[in-house]
mmCIF file of C-alpha atoms and ligand atoms in Angstrom:
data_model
loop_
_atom_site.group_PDB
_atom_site.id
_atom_site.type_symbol
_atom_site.label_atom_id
_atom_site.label_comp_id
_atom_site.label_asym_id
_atom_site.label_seq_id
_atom_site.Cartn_x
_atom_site.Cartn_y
_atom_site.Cartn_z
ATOM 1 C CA UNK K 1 -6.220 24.067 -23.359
ATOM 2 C CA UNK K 2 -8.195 21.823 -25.128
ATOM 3 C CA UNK K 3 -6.792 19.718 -28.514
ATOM 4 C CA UNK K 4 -3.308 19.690 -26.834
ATOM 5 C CA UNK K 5 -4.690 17.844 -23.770
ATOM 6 C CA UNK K 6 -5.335 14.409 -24.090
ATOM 7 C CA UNK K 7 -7.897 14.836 -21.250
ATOM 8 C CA UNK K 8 -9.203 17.470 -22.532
ATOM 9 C CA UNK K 9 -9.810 15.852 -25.521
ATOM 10 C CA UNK K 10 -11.660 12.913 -23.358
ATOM 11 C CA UNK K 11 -13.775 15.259 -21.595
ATOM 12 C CA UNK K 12 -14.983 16.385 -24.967
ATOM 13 C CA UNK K 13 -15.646 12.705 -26.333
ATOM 14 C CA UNK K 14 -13.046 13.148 -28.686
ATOM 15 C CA UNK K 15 -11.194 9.886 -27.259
ATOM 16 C CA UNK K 16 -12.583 7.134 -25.878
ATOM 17 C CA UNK K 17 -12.654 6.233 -22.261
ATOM 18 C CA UNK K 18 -14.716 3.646 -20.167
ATOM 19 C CA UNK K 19 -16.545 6.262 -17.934
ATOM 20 C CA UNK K 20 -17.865 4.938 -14.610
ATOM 21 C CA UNK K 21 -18.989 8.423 -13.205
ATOM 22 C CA UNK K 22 -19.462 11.892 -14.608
ATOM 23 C CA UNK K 23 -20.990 15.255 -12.779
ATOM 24 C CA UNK K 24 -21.264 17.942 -13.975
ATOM 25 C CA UNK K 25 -17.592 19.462 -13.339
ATOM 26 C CA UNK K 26 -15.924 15.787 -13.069
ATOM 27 C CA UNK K 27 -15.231 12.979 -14.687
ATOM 28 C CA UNK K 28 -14.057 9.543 -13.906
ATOM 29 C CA UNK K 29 -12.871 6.534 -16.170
ATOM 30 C CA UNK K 30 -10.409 3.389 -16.241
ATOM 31 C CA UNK K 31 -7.276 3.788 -16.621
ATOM 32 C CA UNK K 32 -5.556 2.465 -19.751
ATOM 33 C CA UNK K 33 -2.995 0.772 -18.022
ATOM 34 C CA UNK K 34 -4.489 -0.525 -15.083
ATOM 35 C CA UNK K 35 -1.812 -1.100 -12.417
ATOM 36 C CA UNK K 36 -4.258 -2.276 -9.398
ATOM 37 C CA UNK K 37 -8.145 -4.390 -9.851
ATOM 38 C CA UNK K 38 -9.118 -1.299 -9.701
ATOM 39 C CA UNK K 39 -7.525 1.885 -11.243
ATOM 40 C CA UNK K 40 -10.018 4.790 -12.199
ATOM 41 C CA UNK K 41 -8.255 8.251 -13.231
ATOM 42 C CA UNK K 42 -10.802 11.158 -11.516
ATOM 43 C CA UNK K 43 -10.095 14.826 -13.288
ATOM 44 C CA UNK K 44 -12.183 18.250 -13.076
ATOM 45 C CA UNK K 45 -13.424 18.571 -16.519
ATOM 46 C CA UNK K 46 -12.293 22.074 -16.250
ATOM 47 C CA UNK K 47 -8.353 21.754 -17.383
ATOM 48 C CA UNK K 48 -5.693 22.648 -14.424
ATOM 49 C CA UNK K 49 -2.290 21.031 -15.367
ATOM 50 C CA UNK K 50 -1.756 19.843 -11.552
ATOM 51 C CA UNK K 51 -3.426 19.266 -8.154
ATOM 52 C CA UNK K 52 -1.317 22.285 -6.816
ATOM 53 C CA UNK K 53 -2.722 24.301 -9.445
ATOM 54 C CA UNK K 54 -6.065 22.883 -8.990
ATOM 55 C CA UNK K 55 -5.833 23.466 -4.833
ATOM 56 C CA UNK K 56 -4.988 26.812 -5.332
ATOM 57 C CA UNK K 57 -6.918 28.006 -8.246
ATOM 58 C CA UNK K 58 -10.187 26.626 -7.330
ATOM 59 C CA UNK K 59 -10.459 24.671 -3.752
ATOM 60 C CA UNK K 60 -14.109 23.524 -3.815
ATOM 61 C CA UNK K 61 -13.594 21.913 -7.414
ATOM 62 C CA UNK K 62 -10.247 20.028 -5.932
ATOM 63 C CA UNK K 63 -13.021 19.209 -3.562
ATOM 64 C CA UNK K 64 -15.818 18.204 -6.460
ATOM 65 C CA UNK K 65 -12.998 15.519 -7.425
ATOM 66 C CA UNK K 66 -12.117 14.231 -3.998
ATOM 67 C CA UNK K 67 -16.575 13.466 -3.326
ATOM 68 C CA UNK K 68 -16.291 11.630 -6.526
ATOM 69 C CA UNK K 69 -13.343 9.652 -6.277
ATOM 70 C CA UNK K 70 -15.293 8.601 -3.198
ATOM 71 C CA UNK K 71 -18.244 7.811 -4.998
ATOM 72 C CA UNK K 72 -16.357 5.840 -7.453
ATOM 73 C CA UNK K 73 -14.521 4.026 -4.748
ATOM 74 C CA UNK K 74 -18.195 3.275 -2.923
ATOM 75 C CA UNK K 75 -19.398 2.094 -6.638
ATOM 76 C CA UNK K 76 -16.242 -0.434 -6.714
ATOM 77 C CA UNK K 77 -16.577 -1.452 -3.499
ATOM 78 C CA UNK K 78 -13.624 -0.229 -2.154
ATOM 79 C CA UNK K 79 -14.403 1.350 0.761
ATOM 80 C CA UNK K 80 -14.176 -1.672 3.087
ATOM 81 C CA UNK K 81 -10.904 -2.804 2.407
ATOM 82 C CA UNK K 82 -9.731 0.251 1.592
ATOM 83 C CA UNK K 83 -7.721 2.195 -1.462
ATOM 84 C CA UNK K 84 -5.056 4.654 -2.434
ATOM 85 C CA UNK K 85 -5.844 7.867 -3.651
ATOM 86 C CA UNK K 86 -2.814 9.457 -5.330
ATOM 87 C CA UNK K 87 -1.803 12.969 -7.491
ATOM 88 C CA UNK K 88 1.705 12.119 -9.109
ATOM 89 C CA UNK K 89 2.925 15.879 -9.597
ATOM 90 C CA UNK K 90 5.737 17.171 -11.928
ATOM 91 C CA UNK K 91 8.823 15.878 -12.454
ATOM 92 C CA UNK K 92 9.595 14.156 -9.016
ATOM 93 C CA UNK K 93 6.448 13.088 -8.874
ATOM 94 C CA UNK K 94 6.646 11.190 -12.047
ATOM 95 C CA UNK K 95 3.298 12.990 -13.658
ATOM 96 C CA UNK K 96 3.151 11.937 -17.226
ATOM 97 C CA UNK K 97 -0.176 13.651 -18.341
ATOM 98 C CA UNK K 98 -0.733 17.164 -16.947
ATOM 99 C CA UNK K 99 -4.192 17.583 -16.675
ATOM 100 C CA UNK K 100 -4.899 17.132 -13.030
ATOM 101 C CA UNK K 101 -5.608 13.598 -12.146
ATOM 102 C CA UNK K 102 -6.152 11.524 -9.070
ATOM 103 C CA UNK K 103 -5.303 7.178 -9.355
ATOM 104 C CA UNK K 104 -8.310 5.831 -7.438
ATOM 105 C CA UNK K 105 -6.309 2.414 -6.445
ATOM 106 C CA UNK K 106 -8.031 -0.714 -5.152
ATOM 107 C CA UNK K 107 -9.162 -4.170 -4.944
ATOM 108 C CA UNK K 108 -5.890 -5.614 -3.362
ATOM 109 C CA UNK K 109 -3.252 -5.112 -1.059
ATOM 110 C CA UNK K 110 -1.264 -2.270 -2.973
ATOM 111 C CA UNK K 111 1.697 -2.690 -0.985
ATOM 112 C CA UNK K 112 4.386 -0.353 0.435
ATOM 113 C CA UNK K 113 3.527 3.775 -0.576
ATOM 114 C CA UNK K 114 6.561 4.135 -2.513
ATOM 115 C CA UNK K 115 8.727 1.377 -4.163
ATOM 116 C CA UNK K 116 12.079 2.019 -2.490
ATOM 117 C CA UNK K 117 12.982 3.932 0.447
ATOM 118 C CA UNK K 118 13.968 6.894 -0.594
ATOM 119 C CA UNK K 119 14.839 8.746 2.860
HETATM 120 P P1 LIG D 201 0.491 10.117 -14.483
HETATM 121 O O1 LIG D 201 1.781 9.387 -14.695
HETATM 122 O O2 LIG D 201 0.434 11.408 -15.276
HETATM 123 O O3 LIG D 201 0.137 10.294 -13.041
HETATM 124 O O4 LIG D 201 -0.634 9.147 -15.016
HETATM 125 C C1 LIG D 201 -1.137 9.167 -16.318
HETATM 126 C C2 LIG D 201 -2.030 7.953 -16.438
HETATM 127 O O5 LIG D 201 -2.826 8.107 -17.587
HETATM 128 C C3 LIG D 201 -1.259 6.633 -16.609
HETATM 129 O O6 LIG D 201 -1.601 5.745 -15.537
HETATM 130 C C4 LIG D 201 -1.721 6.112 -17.970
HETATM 131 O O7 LIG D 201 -1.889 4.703 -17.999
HETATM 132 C C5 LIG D 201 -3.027 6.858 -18.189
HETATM 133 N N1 LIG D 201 -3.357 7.112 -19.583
HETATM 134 C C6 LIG D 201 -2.513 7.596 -20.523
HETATM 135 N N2 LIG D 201 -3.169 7.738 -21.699
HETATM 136 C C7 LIG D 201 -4.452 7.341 -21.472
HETATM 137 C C8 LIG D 201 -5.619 7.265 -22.311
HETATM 138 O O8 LIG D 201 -5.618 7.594 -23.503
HETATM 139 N N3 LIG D 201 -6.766 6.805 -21.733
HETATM 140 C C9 LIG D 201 -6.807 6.416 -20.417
HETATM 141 N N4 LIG D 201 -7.983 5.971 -19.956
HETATM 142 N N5 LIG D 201 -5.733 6.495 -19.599
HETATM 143 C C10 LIG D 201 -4.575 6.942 -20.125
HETATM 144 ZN ZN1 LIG D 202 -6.707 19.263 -20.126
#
């Protein structure tokens, strides 16, 4: 990947982004269209296109990105109240960029999971 990938292209400063963490195999930053207080995009700086992918293809960096959206939500102060943590994957899911990423979602009541009831 790389120039194609708009993450990618973030991880390698060639976009901007308001980074409030970064180790040394993730990154985390606001998201440009924050939908919460709070709403911080955490990726592996390595490119997977999707959590499955990540999961599967490396499980202790899927990890690596879980301990810092934790960290991030500590930073924000988020972990009293509480947050969402969510991977929108493919098509169903509604993914839009596919470069694994997980909304950290906080700082008021976010309301039901899903919109409608779908079941
Ligand atoms: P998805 O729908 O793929 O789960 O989420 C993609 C997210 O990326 C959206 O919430 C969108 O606002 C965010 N986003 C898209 N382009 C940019 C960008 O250039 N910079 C940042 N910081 N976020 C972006
Ligand atoms: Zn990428």
């Amino acid at each position: 990947m790389g120039s194609d990938c708009l993450f990618c292209r973030i991880v390698a400063g060639e976009i901007p982004a308001t980074v409030v963490r970064e180790t040394a195999t993730t990154l985390a930053f606001r998201d440009i269209g924050p939908k919460a207080p709070v709403h911080v995009l955490v990726i592996p700086k390595e490119h997977y296109a999707d959590v499955a992918t990540l999961a599967q293809g490396d499980p202790a960096l899927a990890g690596e990105v879980l301990a810092t959206a934790a960290a991030v939500a500590e930073d924000e102060g988020l972990l009293g109240d509480g947050f969402r943590l969510m991977f929108n994957t493919g098509a169903y899911g509604g993914q839009e960029v596919f470069h694994v990423h997980a909304h950290l979602l906080g700082g008021a009541p976010l309301g039901p999971m899903l919109a409608r009831d779908l079941a």
